[in-house]
Amino acid sequence: MNKIYQAKHDLWLSITFSSFAINDEEIKSRLYDFAQIAFRHMKWLGEDILSAGDKYNYDRDILLYKRETVFEIINALVIDIKAIQNVYPDTVLGERIKTDDAYLLDYLSEVLANKSNNKEITAFNMKREWLDKNLAQDQIDALTIFLFDESYKEYELILIYAYMQTRTDDINQYNVYQDLIDESHFHLKSFANMMAKLGILALPRELHEMTYIVKDLDKFIRDGINEEIAAKEMCKALSESIKDEELSKFFDFINYQENYHIELMKKLL
């Protein structure tokens, strides 16, 4: 069952980062919706694994190749989806997942049938230019470092909170974890789409199991609060250093959201 979970984890990342890489807003949005469905599949698979007295982890086997066109990304995604079909369990959940994947494959076929969808992919071109704005090199460098650090942090938090959520019977804890997962999904999406605009889209590094196997919950939450405080300072510093009103407002917006994340984590204490 852990192998099934790992394969679904890989597929969730494949769909998610395909969405980030594609510029077309309609295709991007639809793929992201399917990615969120794939994440729910992970959640349900994890619950089934624990109910059966087994374990799962966040090991993965995925590379993010630098595709140059939309169709290259879509064709690779089709291969990934088809490759996993035979490993799903022969259960009600397995059937649900298969039918979701079948509908996704139908949608991808529609995309491939329209040649006008085959646009250039710029998410991996390494140009490090922010749209048509002429940001100074030190500002681009600061933005680059921030996005790499924070995209990993949000990916890490999504998985850690999901791991904790499946292991609590306390409804208040469960709800707080869900809020934090949802918020981290939004932040990962925001930061990764910004990385794609800069031409530096990349997968977050893999998690070591000691990151998410929490033995001291109180210490974990207190460390998490300190991380959120540090992230607030990074957002504030970036907002002040980047001479672009739109970007500065965005990082102020993220900074204010981190305030509430801290309050949510205090509830866990």
Coordinates of C-alpha atoms in Angstrom, one line a residue:
M1 CA 0.0 0.0 0.0
N2 CA 2.9 2.4 0.7
K3 CA 4.0 1.9 -3.0
I4 CA 0.6 2.9 -4.1
Y5 CA 0.8 6.0 -1.8
Q6 CA 4.2 6.9 -3.2
A7 CA 2.9 6.6 -6.8
K8 CA 0.0 8.9 -6.0
H9 CA 2.3 11.4 -4.3
D10 CA 4.4 11.5 -7.5
L11 CA 1.3 11.9 -9.6
W12 CA 0.0 14.7 -7.4
L13 CA 3.3 16.5 -7.9
S14 CA 3.3 15.8 -11.7
I15 CA -0.2 17.3 -12.1
T16 CA 0.5 20.2 -9.8
F17 CA 3.7 21.3 -11.4
S18 CA 2.3 20.8 -14.9
S19 CA -0.3 23.4 -13.9
F20 CA 2.4 25.8 -12.7
A21 CA 4.5 25.4 -15.8
I22 CA 1.7 26.2 -18.3
N23 CA 0.8 29.8 -19.0
D24 CA -2.7 29.3 -20.5
E25 CA -5.0 30.3 -17.6
E26 CA -7.8 27.9 -18.5
I27 CA -5.6 24.8 -18.8
K28 CA -3.6 25.9 -15.7
S29 CA -6.8 26.3 -13.7
R30 CA -8.3 22.9 -14.8
L31 CA -5.0 21.1 -14.1
Y32 CA -4.8 22.6 -10.6
D33 CA -8.3 21.5 -9.9
F34 CA -7.3 17.9 -10.8
A35 CA -4.2 18.3 -8.7
Q36 CA -6.3 19.1 -5.7
I37 CA -8.4 16.0 -6.4
A38 CA -5.2 13.9 -6.5
F39 CA -4.2 15.3 -3.1
R40 CA -7.6 14.1 -1.7
H41 CA -6.8 10.7 -3.2
M42 CA -3.5 10.8 -1.1
K43 CA -5.5 11.7 2.0
W44 CA -8.0 8.8 1.5
L45 CA -5.3 6.3 0.7
G46 CA -3.3 7.3 3.8
E47 CA -6.4 6.8 6.0
D48 CA -7.0 3.4 4.5
I49 CA -3.4 2.4 5.0
L50 CA -3.5 3.4 8.7
S51 CA -6.9 1.7 9.2
A52 CA -5.3 -1.5 7.9
G53 CA -2.5 -1.2 10.5
D54 CA 0.1 -0.3 7.9
K55 CA 2.3 2.8 7.4
Y56 CA 3.1 5.1 4.6
N57 CA 5.9 7.7 4.0
Y58 CA 6.7 10.6 1.7
D59 CA 9.4 8.9 -0.3
R60 CA 9.1 9.8 -4.0
D61 CA 10.5 9.0 -7.4
I62 CA 9.8 12.0 -9.6
L63 CA 11.9 14.4 -11.7
L64 CA 10.7 17.6 -13.2
Y65 CA 12.0 17.7 -16.8
K66 CA 12.4 21.0 -18.6
R67 CA 9.7 20.7 -21.2
E68 CA 9.5 23.3 -24.0
T69 CA 5.9 23.1 -25.1
V70 CA 2.5 22.5 -23.6
F71 CA 2.0 19.3 -25.5
E72 CA 5.3 17.9 -24.2
I73 CA 4.0 18.5 -20.7
I74 CA 0.6 17.0 -21.4
N75 CA 1.9 13.9 -23.2
A76 CA 4.3 13.2 -20.3
L77 CA 1.4 13.7 -17.9
V78 CA -0.7 11.2 -19.8
I79 CA 2.1 8.6 -19.5
D80 CA 2.3 9.2 -15.8
I81 CA -1.4 8.8 -15.3
K82 CA -1.7 5.6 -17.4
A83 CA 1.3 4.1 -15.6
I84 CA -0.4 4.2 -12.2
Q85 CA -3.8 2.7 -13.1
N86 CA -2.9 -0.9 -12.5
V87 CA -1.6 -0.3 -9.0
Y88 CA -4.8 1.2 -7.4
P89 CA -6.5 -1.1 -4.9
D90 CA -9.6 -3.1 -6.0
T91 CA -11.9 -1.2 -3.6
V92 CA -14.6 1.4 -3.7
L93 CA -11.8 4.0 -3.2
G94 CA -9.7 2.5 -5.9
E95 CA -12.7 2.7 -8.3
R96 CA -13.3 6.3 -7.4
I97 CA -9.6 7.2 -8.1
K98 CA -9.7 5.3 -11.4
T99 CA -12.8 7.2 -12.6
D100 CA -11.3 10.5 -11.6
D101 CA -8.1 9.7 -13.5
A102 CA -10.2 8.6 -16.5
Y103 CA -11.9 11.9 -16.6
L104 CA -8.6 13.7 -16.4
L105 CA -7.3 11.7 -19.3
D106 CA -10.4 12.7 -21.3
Y107 CA -9.7 16.3 -20.6
L108 CA -6.0 16.0 -21.6
S109 CA -7.1 14.4 -24.9
E110 CA -9.3 17.4 -25.6
V111 CA -6.3 19.7 -24.9
L112 CA -4.1 17.7 -27.3
A113 CA -6.8 17.7 -30.0
N114 CA -6.6 21.5 -30.3
K115 CA -3.2 22.4 -31.9
S116 CA -3.6 26.0 -30.9
N117 CA -3.0 24.9 -27.2
N118 CA 0.5 23.9 -28.0
K119 CA 2.2 27.1 -26.8
E120 CA 5.8 27.6 -25.7
I121 CA 6.7 26.8 -22.1
T122 CA 8.9 29.5 -20.4
A123 CA 8.8 28.2 -16.9
F124 CA 12.3 26.6 -17.2
N125 CA 14.1 29.1 -19.4
M126 CA 16.2 30.5 -16.5
K127 CA 15.8 34.1 -17.7
R128 CA 15.0 35.4 -14.2
E129 CA 13.0 38.4 -15.5
W130 CA 9.9 39.6 -13.7
L131 CA 7.3 40.2 -16.5
D132 CA 8.1 43.5 -18.2
K133 CA 9.4 45.1 -15.0
N134 CA 13.0 46.1 -15.0
L135 CA 13.9 44.9 -11.4
A136 CA 17.5 45.4 -10.3
Q137 CA 19.6 42.3 -10.1
D138 CA 19.8 42.3 -6.3
Q139 CA 16.0 42.4 -6.1
I140 CA 15.8 39.5 -8.5
D141 CA 18.3 37.6 -6.4
A142 CA 16.4 38.3 -3.2
L143 CA 13.1 37.2 -4.8
T144 CA 14.8 34.0 -6.2
I145 CA 16.1 32.9 -2.8
F146 CA 12.8 33.7 -1.1
L147 CA 10.8 31.7 -3.6
F148 CA 13.0 28.6 -3.4
D149 CA 13.0 28.7 0.4
E150 CA 9.3 29.3 0.8
S151 CA 8.1 26.9 -1.9
Y152 CA 9.9 24.1 0.0
K153 CA 8.5 25.3 3.3
E154 CA 5.0 25.3 2.0
Y155 CA 5.4 21.8 0.4
E156 CA 6.9 20.6 3.7
L157 CA 4.0 22.0 5.7
I158 CA 1.3 20.6 3.5
L159 CA 2.7 17.1 4.0
I160 CA 3.5 17.5 7.7
Y161 CA 0.0 18.8 8.5
A162 CA -1.6 16.1 6.4
Y163 CA 0.5 13.5 8.2
M164 CA -0.6 14.9 11.6
Q165 CA -4.3 15.2 10.5
T166 CA -4.7 11.6 9.7
R167 CA -3.4 10.7 13.1
T168 CA -5.7 12.8 15.4
D169 CA -9.1 12.0 16.7
D170 CA -9.5 15.5 18.1
I171 CA -11.9 17.4 15.8
N172 CA -10.4 20.8 16.8
Q173 CA -6.9 19.7 15.9
Y174 CA -8.3 18.2 12.6
N175 CA -9.9 21.4 11.6
V176 CA -6.8 23.5 12.4
Y177 CA -4.7 21.2 10.4
Q178 CA -7.1 21.5 7.5
D179 CA -7.0 25.3 7.6
L180 CA -3.2 25.2 7.6
I181 CA -3.0 22.7 4.7
D182 CA -5.4 24.8 2.6
E183 CA -3.4 28.0 3.4
S184 CA -0.1 26.2 2.4
H185 CA -1.6 25.0 -0.8
F186 CA -2.4 28.6 -1.7
H187 CA 1.1 29.8 -0.8
L188 CA 2.8 27.0 -2.7
K189 CA 0.6 27.8 -5.8
S190 CA 1.4 31.5 -5.5
F191 CA 5.2 31.0 -5.1
A192 CA 5.6 28.3 -7.7
N193 CA 3.6 30.3 -10.3
M194 CA 6.0 33.2 -9.6
M195 CA 9.0 30.9 -10.1
A196 CA 7.5 29.8 -13.4
K197 CA 7.2 33.5 -14.5
L198 CA 10.9 33.9 -13.6
G199 CA 11.8 30.8 -15.6
I200 CA 13.1 29.0 -12.5
L201 CA 10.3 26.5 -11.7
A202 CA 11.7 23.5 -9.7
L203 CA 10.4 20.8 -7.4
P204 CA 10.9 21.3 -3.7
R205 CA 13.4 18.9 -2.3
E206 CA 12.3 15.6 -0.8
L207 CA 11.4 15.4 2.9
H208 CA 13.4 13.3 5.3
E209 CA 11.1 11.2 7.5
M210 CA 12.4 12.8 10.6
T211 CA 10.8 16.0 9.3
Y212 CA 7.2 14.7 9.5
I213 CA 7.4 11.9 12.1
V214 CA 6.6 14.1 15.1
K215 CA 7.5 12.7 18.5
D216 CA 7.1 15.9 20.6
L217 CA 3.9 17.7 19.4
D218 CA 4.3 20.6 21.7
K219 CA 7.9 21.3 20.5
F220 CA 6.8 20.8 16.9
I221 CA 4.1 23.5 17.2
R222 CA 6.4 25.9 19.1
D223 CA 9.1 25.5 16.4
G224 CA 6.4 26.0 13.7
I225 CA 5.3 29.3 15.3
N226 CA 9.0 30.5 15.3
E227 CA 9.2 29.5 11.6
E228 CA 6.1 31.5 10.8
I229 CA 7.6 34.5 12.6
A230 CA 10.8 34.1 10.6
A231 CA 8.7 33.9 7.4
K232 CA 6.9 37.1 8.3
E233 CA 10.2 38.9 8.6
M234 CA 11.4 37.6 5.2
C235 CA 8.1 38.8 3.6
K236 CA 8.5 42.2 5.3
A237 CA 12.1 42.6 4.2
L238 CA 11.3 41.5 0.7
S239 CA 8.3 43.9 0.5
E240 CA 10.6 46.8 1.5
S241 CA 13.5 45.8 -0.8
I242 CA 11.6 45.2 -4.0
K243 CA 10.8 48.5 -5.9
D244 CA 7.6 47.3 -7.4
E245 CA 4.3 48.2 -5.8
E246 CA 2.4 45.1 -7.0
L247 CA 5.0 42.7 -5.6
S248 CA 5.3 44.7 -2.4
K249 CA 1.6 44.5 -1.8
F250 CA 1.6 40.8 -2.5
F251 CA 4.3 40.1 0.1
D252 CA 2.5 42.3 2.6
F253 CA -0.6 40.3 2.0
I254 CA 1.3 37.0 2.6
N255 CA 2.9 38.6 5.8
Y256 CA -0.6 39.4 7.2
Q257 CA -1.7 35.8 6.5
E258 CA 1.2 34.5 8.5
N259 CA -0.2 36.4 11.5
Y260 CA -3.3 34.2 11.4
H261 CA -1.3 31.0 10.9
I262 CA 0.5 31.8 14.2
E263 CA -2.9 32.1 15.9
L264 CA -4.1 28.8 14.4
M265 CA -1.0 27.1 15.7
K266 CA -1.5 28.7 19.1
K267 CA -4.9 26.9 19.2
L268 CA -3.1 23.6 18.8
L269 CA -1.0 24.4 21.9

